[in-house]
mmCIF file of C-alpha atoms and ligand atoms in Angstrom:
data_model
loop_
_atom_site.group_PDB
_atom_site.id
_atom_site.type_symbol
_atom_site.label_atom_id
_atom_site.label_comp_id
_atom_site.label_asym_id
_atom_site.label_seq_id
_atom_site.Cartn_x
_atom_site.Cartn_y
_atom_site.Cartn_z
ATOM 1 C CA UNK A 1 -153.691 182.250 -175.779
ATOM 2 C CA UNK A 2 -149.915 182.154 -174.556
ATOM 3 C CA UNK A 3 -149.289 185.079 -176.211
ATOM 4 C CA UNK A 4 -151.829 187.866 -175.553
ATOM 5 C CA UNK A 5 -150.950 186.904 -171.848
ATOM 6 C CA UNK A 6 -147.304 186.999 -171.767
ATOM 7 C CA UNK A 7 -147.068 189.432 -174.219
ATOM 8 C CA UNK A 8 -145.843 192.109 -172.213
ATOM 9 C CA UNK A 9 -142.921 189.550 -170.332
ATOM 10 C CA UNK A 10 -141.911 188.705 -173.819
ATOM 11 C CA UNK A 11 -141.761 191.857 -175.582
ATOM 12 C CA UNK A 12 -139.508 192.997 -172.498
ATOM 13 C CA UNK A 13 -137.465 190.068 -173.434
ATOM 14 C CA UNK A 14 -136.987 191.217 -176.919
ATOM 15 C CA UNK A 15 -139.982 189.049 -178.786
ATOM 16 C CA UNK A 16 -140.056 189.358 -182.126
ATOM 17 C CA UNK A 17 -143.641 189.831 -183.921
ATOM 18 C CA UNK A 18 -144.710 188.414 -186.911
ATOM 19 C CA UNK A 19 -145.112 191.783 -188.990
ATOM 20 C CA UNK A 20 -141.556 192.863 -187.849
ATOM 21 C CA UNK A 21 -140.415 189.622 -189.053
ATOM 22 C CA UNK A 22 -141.920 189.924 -192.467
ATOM 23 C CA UNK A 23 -140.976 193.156 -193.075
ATOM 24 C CA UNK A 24 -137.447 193.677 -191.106
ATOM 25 C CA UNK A 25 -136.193 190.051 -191.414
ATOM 26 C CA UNK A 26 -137.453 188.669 -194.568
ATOM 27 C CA UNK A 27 -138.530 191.238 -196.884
ATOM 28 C CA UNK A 28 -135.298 193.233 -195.842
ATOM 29 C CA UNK A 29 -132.566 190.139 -195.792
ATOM 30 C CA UNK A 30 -133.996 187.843 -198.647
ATOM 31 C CA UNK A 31 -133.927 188.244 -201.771
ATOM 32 C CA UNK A 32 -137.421 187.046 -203.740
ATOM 33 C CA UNK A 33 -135.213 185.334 -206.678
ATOM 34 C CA UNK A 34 -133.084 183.256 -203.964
ATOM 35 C CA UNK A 35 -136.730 181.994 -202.497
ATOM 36 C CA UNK A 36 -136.589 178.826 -205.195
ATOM 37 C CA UNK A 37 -133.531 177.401 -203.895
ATOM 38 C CA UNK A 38 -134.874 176.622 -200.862
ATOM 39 C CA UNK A 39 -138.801 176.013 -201.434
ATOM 40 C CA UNK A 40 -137.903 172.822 -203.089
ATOM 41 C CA UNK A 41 -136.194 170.527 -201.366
ATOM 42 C CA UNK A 42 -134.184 168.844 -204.451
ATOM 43 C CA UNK A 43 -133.099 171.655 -205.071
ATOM 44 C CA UNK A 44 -131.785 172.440 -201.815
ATOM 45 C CA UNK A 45 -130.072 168.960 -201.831
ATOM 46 C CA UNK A 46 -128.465 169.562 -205.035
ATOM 47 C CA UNK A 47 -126.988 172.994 -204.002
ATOM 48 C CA UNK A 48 -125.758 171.480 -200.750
ATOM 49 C CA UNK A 49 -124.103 168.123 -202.466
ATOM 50 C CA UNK A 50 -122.071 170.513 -204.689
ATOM 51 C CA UNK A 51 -120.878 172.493 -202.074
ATOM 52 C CA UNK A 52 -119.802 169.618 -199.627
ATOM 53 C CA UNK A 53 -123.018 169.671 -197.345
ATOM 54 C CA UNK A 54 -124.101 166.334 -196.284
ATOM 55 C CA UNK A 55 -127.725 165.729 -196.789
ATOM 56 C CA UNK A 56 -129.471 162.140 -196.570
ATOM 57 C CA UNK A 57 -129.125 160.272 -200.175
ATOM 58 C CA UNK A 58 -131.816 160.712 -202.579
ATOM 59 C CA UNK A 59 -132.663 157.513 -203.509
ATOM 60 C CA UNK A 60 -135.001 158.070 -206.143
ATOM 61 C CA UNK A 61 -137.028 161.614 -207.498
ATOM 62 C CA UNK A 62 -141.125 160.844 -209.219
ATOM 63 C CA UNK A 63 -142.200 163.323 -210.977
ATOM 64 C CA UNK A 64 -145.077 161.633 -213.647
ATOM 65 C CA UNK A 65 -148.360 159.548 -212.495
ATOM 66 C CA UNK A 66 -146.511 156.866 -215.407
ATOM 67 C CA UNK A 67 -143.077 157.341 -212.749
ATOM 68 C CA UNK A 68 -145.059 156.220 -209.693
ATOM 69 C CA UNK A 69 -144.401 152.351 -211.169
ATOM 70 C CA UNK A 70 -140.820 153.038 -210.706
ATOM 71 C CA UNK A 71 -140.994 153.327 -207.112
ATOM 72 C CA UNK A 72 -140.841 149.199 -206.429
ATOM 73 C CA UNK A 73 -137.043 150.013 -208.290
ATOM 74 C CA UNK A 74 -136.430 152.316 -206.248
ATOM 75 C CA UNK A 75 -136.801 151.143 -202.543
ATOM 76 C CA UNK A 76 -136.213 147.575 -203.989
ATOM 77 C CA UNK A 77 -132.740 147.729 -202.142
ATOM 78 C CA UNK A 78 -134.198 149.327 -198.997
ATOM 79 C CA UNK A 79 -136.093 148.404 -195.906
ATOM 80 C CA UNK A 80 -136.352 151.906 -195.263
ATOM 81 C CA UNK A 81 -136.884 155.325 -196.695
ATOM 82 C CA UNK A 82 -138.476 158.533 -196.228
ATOM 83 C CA UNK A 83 -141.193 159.829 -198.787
ATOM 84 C CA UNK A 84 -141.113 163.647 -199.020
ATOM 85 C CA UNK A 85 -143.221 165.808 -201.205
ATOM 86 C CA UNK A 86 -140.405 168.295 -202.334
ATOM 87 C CA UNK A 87 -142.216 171.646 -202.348
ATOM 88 C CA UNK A 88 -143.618 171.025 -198.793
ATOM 89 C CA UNK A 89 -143.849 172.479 -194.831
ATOM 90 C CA UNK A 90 -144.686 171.603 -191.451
ATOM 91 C CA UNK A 91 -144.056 168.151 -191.814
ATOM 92 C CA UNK A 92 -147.667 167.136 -194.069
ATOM 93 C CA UNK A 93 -146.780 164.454 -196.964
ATOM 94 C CA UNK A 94 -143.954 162.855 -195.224
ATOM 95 C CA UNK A 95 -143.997 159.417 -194.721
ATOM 96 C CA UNK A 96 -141.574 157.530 -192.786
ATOM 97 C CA UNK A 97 -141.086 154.025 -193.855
ATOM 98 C CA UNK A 98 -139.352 152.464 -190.880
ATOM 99 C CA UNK A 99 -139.141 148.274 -192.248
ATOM 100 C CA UNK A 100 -140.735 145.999 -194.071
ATOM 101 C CA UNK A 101 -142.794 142.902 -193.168
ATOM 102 C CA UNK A 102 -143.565 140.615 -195.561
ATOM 103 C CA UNK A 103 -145.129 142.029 -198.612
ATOM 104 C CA UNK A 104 -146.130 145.663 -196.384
ATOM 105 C CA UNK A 105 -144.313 147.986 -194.943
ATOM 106 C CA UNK A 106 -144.213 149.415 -191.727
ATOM 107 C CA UNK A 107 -144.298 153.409 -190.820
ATOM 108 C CA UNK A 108 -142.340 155.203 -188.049
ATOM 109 C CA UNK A 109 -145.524 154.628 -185.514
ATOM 110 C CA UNK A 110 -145.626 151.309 -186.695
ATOM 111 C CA UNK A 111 -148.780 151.182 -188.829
ATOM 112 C CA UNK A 112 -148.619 148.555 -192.074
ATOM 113 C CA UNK A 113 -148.838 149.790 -195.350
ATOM 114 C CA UNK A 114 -149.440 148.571 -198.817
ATOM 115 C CA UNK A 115 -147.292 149.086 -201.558
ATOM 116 C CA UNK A 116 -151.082 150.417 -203.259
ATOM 117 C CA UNK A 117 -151.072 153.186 -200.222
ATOM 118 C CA UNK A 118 -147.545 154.553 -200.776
ATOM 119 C CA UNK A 119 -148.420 155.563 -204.659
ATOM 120 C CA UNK A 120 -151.722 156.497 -203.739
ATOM 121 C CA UNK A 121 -149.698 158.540 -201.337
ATOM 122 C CA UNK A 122 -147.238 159.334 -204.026
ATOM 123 C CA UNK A 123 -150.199 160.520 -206.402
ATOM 124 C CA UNK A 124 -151.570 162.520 -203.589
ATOM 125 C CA UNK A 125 -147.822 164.958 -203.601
ATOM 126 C CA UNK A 126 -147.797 164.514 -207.653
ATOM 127 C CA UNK A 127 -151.242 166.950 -207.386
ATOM 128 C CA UNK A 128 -149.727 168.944 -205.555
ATOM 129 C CA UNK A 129 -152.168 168.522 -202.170
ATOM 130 C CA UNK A 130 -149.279 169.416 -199.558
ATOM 131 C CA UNK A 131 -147.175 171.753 -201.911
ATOM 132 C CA UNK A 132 -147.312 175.609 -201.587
ATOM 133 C CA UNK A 133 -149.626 177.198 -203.329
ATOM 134 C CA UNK A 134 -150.703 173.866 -204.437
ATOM 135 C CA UNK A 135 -148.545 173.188 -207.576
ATOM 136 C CA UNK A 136 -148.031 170.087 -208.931
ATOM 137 C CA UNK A 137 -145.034 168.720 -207.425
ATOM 138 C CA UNK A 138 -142.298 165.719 -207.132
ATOM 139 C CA UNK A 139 -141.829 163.406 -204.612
ATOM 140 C CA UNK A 140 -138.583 162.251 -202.776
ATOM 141 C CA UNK A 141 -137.644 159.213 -201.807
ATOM 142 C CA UNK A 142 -134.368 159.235 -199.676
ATOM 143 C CA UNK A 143 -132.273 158.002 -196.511
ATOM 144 C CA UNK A 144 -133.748 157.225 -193.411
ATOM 145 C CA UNK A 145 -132.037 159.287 -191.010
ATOM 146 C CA UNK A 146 -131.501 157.025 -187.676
ATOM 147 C CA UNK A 147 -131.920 158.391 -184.672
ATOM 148 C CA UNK A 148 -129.044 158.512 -181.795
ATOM 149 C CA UNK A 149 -129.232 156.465 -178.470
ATOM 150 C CA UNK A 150 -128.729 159.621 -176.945
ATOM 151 C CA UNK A 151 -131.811 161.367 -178.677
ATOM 152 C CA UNK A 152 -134.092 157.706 -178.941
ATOM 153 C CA UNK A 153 -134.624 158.352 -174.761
ATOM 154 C CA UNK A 154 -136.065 161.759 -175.407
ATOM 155 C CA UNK A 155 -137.882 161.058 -178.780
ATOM 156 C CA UNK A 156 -140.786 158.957 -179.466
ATOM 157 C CA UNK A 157 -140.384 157.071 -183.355
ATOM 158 C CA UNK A 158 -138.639 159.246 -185.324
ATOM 159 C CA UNK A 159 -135.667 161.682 -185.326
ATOM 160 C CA UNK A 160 -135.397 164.718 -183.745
ATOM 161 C CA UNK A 161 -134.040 168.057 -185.834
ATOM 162 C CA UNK A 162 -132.392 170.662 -184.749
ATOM 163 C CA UNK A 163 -133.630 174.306 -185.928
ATOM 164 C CA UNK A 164 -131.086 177.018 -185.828
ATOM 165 C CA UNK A 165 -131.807 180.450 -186.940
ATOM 166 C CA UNK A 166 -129.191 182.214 -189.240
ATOM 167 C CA UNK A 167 -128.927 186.526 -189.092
ATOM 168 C CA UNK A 168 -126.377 187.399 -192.320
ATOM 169 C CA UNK A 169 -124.247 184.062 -191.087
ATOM 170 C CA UNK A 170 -124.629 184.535 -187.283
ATOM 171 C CA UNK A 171 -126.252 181.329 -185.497
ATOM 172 C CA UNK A 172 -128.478 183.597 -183.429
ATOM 173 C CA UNK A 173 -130.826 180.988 -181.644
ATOM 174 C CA UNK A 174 -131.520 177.172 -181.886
ATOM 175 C CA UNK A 175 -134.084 174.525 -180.792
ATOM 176 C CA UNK A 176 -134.095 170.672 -180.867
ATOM 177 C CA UNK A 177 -137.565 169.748 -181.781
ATOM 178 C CA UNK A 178 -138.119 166.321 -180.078
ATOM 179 C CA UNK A 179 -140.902 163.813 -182.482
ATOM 180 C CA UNK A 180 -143.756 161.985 -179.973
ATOM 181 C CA UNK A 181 -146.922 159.651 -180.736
ATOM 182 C CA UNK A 182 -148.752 162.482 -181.824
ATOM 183 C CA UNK A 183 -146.322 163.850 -184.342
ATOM 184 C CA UNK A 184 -145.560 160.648 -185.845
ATOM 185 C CA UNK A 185 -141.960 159.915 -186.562
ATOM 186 C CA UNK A 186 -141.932 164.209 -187.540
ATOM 187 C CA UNK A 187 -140.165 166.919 -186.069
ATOM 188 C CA UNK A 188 -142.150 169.040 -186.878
ATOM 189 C CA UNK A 189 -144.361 171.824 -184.074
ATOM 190 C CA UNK A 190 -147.656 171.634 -185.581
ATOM 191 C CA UNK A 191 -147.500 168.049 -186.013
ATOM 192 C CA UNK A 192 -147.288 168.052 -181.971
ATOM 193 C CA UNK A 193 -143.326 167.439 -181.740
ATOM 194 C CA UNK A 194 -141.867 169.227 -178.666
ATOM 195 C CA UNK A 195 -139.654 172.073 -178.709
ATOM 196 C CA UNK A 196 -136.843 172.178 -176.400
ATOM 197 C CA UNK A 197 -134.573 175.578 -176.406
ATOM 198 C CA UNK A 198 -131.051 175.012 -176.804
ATOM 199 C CA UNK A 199 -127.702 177.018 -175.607
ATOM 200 C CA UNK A 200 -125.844 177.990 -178.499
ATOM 201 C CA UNK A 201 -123.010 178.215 -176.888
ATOM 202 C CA UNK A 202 -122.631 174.223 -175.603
ATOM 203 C CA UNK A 203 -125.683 172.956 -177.506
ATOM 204 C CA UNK A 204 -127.058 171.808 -174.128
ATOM 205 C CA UNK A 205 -130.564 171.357 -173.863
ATOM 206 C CA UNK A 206 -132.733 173.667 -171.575
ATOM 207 C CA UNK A 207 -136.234 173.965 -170.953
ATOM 208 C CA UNK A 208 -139.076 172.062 -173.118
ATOM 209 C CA UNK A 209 -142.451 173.048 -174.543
ATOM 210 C CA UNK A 210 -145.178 171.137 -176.163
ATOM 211 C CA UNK A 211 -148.947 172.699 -177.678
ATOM 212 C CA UNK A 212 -146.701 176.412 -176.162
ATOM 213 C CA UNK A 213 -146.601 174.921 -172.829
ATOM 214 C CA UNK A 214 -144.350 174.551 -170.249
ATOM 215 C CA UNK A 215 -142.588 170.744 -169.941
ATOM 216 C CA UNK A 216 -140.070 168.772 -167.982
ATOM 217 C CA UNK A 217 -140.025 165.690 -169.367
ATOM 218 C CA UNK A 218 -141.101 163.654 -172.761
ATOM 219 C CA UNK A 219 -144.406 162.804 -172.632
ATOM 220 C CA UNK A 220 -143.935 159.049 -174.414
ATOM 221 C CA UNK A 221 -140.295 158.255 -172.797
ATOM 222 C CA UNK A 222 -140.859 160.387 -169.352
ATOM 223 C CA UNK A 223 -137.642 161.087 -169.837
ATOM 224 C CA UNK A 224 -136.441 164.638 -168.579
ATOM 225 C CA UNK A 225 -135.579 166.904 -171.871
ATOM 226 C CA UNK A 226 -133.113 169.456 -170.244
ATOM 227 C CA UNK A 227 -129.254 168.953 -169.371
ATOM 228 C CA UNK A 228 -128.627 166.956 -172.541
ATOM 229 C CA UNK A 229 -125.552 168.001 -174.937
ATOM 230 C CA UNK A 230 -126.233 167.540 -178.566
ATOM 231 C CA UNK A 231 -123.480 165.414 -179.939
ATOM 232 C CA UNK A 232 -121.109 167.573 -182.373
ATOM 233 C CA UNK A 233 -122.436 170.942 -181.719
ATOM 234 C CA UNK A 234 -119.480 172.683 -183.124
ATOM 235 C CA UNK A 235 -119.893 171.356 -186.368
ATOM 236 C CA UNK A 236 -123.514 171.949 -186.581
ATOM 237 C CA UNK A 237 -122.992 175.574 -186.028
ATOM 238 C CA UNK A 238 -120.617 175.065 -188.226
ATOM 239 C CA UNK A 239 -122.829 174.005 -190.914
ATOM 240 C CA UNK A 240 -125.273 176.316 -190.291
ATOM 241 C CA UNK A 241 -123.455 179.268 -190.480
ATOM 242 C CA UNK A 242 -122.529 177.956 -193.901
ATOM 243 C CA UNK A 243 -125.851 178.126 -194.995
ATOM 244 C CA UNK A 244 -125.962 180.806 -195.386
ATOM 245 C CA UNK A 245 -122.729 181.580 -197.652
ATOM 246 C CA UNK A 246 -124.591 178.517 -199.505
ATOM 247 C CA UNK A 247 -127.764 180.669 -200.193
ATOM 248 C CA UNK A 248 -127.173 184.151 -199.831
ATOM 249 C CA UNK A 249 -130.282 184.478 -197.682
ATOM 250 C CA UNK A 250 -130.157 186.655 -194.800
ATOM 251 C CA UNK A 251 -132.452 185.206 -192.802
ATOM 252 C CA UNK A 252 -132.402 181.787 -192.674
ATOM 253 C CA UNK A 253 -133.937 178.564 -190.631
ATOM 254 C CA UNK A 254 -131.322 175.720 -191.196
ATOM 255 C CA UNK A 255 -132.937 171.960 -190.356
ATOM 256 C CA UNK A 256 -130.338 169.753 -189.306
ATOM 257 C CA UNK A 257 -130.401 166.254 -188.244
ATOM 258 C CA UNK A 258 -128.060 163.862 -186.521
ATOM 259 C CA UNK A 259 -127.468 160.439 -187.828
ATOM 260 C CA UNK A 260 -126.539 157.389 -185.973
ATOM 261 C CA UNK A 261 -123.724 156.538 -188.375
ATOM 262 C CA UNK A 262 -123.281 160.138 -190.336
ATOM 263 C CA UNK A 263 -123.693 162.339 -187.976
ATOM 264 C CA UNK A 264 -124.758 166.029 -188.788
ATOM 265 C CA UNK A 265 -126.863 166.346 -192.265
ATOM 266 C CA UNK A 266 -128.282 169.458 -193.549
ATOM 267 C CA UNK A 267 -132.099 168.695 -193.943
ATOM 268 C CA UNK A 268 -133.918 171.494 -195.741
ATOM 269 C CA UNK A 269 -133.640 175.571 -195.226
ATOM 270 C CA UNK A 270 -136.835 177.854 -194.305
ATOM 271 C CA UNK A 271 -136.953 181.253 -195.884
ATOM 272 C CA UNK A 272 -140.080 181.986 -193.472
ATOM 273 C CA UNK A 273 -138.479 180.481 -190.286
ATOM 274 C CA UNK A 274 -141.014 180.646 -187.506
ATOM 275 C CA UNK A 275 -141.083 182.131 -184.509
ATOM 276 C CA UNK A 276 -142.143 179.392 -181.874
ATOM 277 C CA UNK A 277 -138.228 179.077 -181.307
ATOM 278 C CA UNK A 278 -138.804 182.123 -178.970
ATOM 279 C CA UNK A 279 -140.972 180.350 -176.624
ATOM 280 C CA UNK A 280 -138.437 177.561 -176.677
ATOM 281 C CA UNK A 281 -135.416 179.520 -175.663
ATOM 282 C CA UNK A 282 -137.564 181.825 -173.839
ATOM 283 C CA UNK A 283 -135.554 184.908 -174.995
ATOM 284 C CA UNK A 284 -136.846 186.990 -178.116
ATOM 285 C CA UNK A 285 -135.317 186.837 -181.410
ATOM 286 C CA UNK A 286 -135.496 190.829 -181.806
ATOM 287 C CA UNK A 287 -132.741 190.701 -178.753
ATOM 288 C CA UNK A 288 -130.422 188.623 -180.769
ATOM 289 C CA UNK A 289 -131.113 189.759 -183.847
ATOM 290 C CA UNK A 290 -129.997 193.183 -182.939
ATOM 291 C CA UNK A 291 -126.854 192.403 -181.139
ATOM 292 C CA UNK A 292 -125.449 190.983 -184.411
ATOM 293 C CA UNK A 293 -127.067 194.023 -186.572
ATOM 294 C CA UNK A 294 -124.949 196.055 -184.183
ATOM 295 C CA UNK A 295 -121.626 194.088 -184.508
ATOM 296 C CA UNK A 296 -122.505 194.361 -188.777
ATOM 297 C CA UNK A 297 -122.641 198.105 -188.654
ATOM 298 C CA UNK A 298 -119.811 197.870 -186.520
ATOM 299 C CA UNK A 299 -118.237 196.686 -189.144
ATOM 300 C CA UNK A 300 -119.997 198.113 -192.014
ATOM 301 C CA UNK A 301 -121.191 195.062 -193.736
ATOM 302 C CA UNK A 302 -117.890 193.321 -194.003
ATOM 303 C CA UNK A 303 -118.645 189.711 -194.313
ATOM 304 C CA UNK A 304 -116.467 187.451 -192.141
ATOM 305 C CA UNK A 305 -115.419 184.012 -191.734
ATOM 306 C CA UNK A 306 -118.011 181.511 -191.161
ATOM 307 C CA UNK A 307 -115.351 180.218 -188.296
ATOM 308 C CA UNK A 308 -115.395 183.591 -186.647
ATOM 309 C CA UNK A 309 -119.137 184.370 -187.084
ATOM 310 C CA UNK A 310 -119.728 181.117 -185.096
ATOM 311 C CA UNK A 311 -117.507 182.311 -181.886
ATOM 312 C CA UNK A 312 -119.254 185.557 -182.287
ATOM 313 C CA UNK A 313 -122.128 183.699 -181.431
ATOM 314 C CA UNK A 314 -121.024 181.531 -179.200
ATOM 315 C CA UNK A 315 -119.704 184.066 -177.202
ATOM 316 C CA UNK A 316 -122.995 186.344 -177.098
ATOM 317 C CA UNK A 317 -125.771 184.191 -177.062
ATOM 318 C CA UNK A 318 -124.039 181.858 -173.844
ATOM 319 C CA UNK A 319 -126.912 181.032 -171.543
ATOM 320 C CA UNK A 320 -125.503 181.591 -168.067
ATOM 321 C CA UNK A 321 -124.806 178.522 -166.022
ATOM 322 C CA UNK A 322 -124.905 176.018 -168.208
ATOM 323 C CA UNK A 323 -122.366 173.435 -168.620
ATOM 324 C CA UNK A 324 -122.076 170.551 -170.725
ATOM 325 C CA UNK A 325 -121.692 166.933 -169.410
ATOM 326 C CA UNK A 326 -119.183 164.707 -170.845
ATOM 327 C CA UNK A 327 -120.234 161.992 -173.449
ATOM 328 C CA UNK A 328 -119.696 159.637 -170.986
ATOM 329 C CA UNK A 329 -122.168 160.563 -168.311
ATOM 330 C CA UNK A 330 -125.073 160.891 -170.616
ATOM 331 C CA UNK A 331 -125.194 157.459 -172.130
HETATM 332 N N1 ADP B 1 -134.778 161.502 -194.323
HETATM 333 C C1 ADP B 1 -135.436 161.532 -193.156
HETATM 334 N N2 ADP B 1 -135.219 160.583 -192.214
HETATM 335 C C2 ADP B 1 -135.892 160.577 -191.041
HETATM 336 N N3 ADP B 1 -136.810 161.500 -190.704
HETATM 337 C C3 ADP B 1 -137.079 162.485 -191.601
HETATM 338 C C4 ADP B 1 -136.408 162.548 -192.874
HETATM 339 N N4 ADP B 1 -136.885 163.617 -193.544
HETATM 340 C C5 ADP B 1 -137.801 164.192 -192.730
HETATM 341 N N5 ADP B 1 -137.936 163.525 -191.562
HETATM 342 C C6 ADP B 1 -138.797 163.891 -190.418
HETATM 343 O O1 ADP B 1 -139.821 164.764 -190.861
HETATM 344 C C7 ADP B 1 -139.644 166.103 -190.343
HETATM 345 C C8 ADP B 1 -139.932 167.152 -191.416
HETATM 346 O O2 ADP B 1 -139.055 166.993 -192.512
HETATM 347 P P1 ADP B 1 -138.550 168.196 -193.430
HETATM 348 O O3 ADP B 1 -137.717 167.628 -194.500
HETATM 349 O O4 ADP B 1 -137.964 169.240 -192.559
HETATM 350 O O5 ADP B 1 -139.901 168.735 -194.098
HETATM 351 P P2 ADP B 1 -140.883 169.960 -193.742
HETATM 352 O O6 ADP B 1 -140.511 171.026 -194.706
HETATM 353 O O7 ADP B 1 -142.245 169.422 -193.997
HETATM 354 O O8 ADP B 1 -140.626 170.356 -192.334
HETATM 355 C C9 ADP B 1 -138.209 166.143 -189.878
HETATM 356 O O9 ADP B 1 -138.027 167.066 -188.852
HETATM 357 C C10 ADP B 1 -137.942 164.716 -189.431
HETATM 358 O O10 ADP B 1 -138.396 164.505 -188.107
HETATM 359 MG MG1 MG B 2 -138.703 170.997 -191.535
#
């Protein structure tokens, strides 16, 4: 497994485990009663609306077997949507409406379904089958996010989101996590999206991996995954950093995407980010994580502006070397 056999490059490299993170990340930096705000994801969406965070409209919210017959009201005005269960992970209950044809619809990876199928599906969150814990739950129904010509050469039917991780406010690392035919119009790792390491600095892509190995190039498009700039990096960072001011968790995972027409949107917030982001970046999260611990006790806990936190980062996580292309050159 890749990591009993690099363990030894990586822990040089600053790799964080997965006991340290429990207990010195998220036990010590999150508070247990903040934990709700971000394990649902309405109520994420709510918190962020009220403080100015754009997240894609909710279009409609089911919580009753008798609500499911609501649902034809609902996306009556759309051709597309997203169905989300709202206590989910990992990317299981999502399904990506992408059209319509004729009485059917059509997902992300272009399968039909019947209108019978998405409140079966619907049902299926209701009970609570992809929730945590397995608690009955809602489902969403909300924007499709549209993917930009920029990311549609380097994803394959669906949008790509970008994963930054959070330390008390300071962006410390960030991934774009790139959809294909396996993950099916989803983002998400274990759905088989690839994860492609970012530099926080420019928000220019670097190296790729897919199933924790190695790639150069998307396996649908073939088109090479490194060298890209994400559009509007600043304000991502940006948004981000606010995140955490939004929460009050320490250690956070922000989920952004970026929108054809809207640009950066605030997706959904992990309390239990995970750690595949190392492999990504190739650089350990312990490294990071302890330069900004350092610059807090340096300052002894004084909490800063989000503005400044951001060129703190900026400045000390700059991969060396890399430079972003104009907008121009990447069309
Ligand atoms: N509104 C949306 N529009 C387009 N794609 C979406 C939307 N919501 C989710 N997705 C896709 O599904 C993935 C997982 O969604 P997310 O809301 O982060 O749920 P999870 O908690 O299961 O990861 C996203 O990374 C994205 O690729
Ligand atoms: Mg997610």
């Amino acid at each position: 497994m890749f990591w009993s056999k690099t363990r030894k490059a990586l822990r040089a490299r600053g790799v964080m485990g997965i006991n340290q993170r429990n207990g010195d990340y998220i036990l010590r930096y999150n508070k247990r009663s903040l934990y709700p705000l971000v394990d649902d994801k309405l109520k994420t969406k709510k918190m962020a609306l009220e403080a100015g965070i754009r997240v894609p409209e909710l279009y409609g919210a089911i919580r009753t077997e008798q609500g499911i017959s609501t649902l034809r009201k609902v996306v009556d005005t759309h051709r597309d949507f997203v169905i989300k269960p709202a206590q989910g992970a990992g990317g299981d209950g999502i399904m990506v409406i992408a059209d319509r044809f004729e009485h059917y619809f059509r997902s992300a990876s272009g399968r039909i379904i019947t209108q019978d199928e998405l409140e079966h599906h619907i049902s299926g969150i209701l009970s609570g089958i992809y929730s945590l814990g397995g608690h009955r739950d809602e489902a969403l129904i909300e924007y499709r996010v549209r993917s930009t010509e920029l990311f549609n050469r380097i994803s394959y039917e669906g949008v790509p989101d970008i994963r930054i991780i959070v330390l008390k406010g300071y962006p410390v690392a960030a991934m774009l996590r790139l959809p294909t035919r396996q993950s099916q119009g989803k983002a998400n790792l274990h759905q088989g999206a690839i994860g492609v390491g970012l530099d926080l600095s420019t928000g220019v892509t670097l190296g790729g991996t897919w199933h924790n190995q190695r790639i150069e190039r998307h396996p649908d498009t073939a088109n090479a995954v490194a060298g890209l700039t994400v559009p509007d990096w600043e304000d991502c960072l940006a948004l981000a950093a606010r995140c955490y001011d939004l929460t009050g968790l320490g250690y956070l995972g922000v989920d952004l995407v970026m929108d054809r027409d809207h640009g950066p949107m605030m997706l959904e917030l992990n309390a239990r980010p995970g750690l595949n982001i190392q492999i990504a970046m190739d650089d350990g999260l312990l490294r990071r994580c302890g330069i900004v611990e350092k610059h807090l006790d340096a300052l002894k806990g004084e909490d800063r502006p989000a503005a400044e936190r951001v060129e703190f980062s900026k400045q000390q996580f700059a991969v060396a070397g890399v430079v972003p292309q104009a907008a121009e050159e990447q069309q």
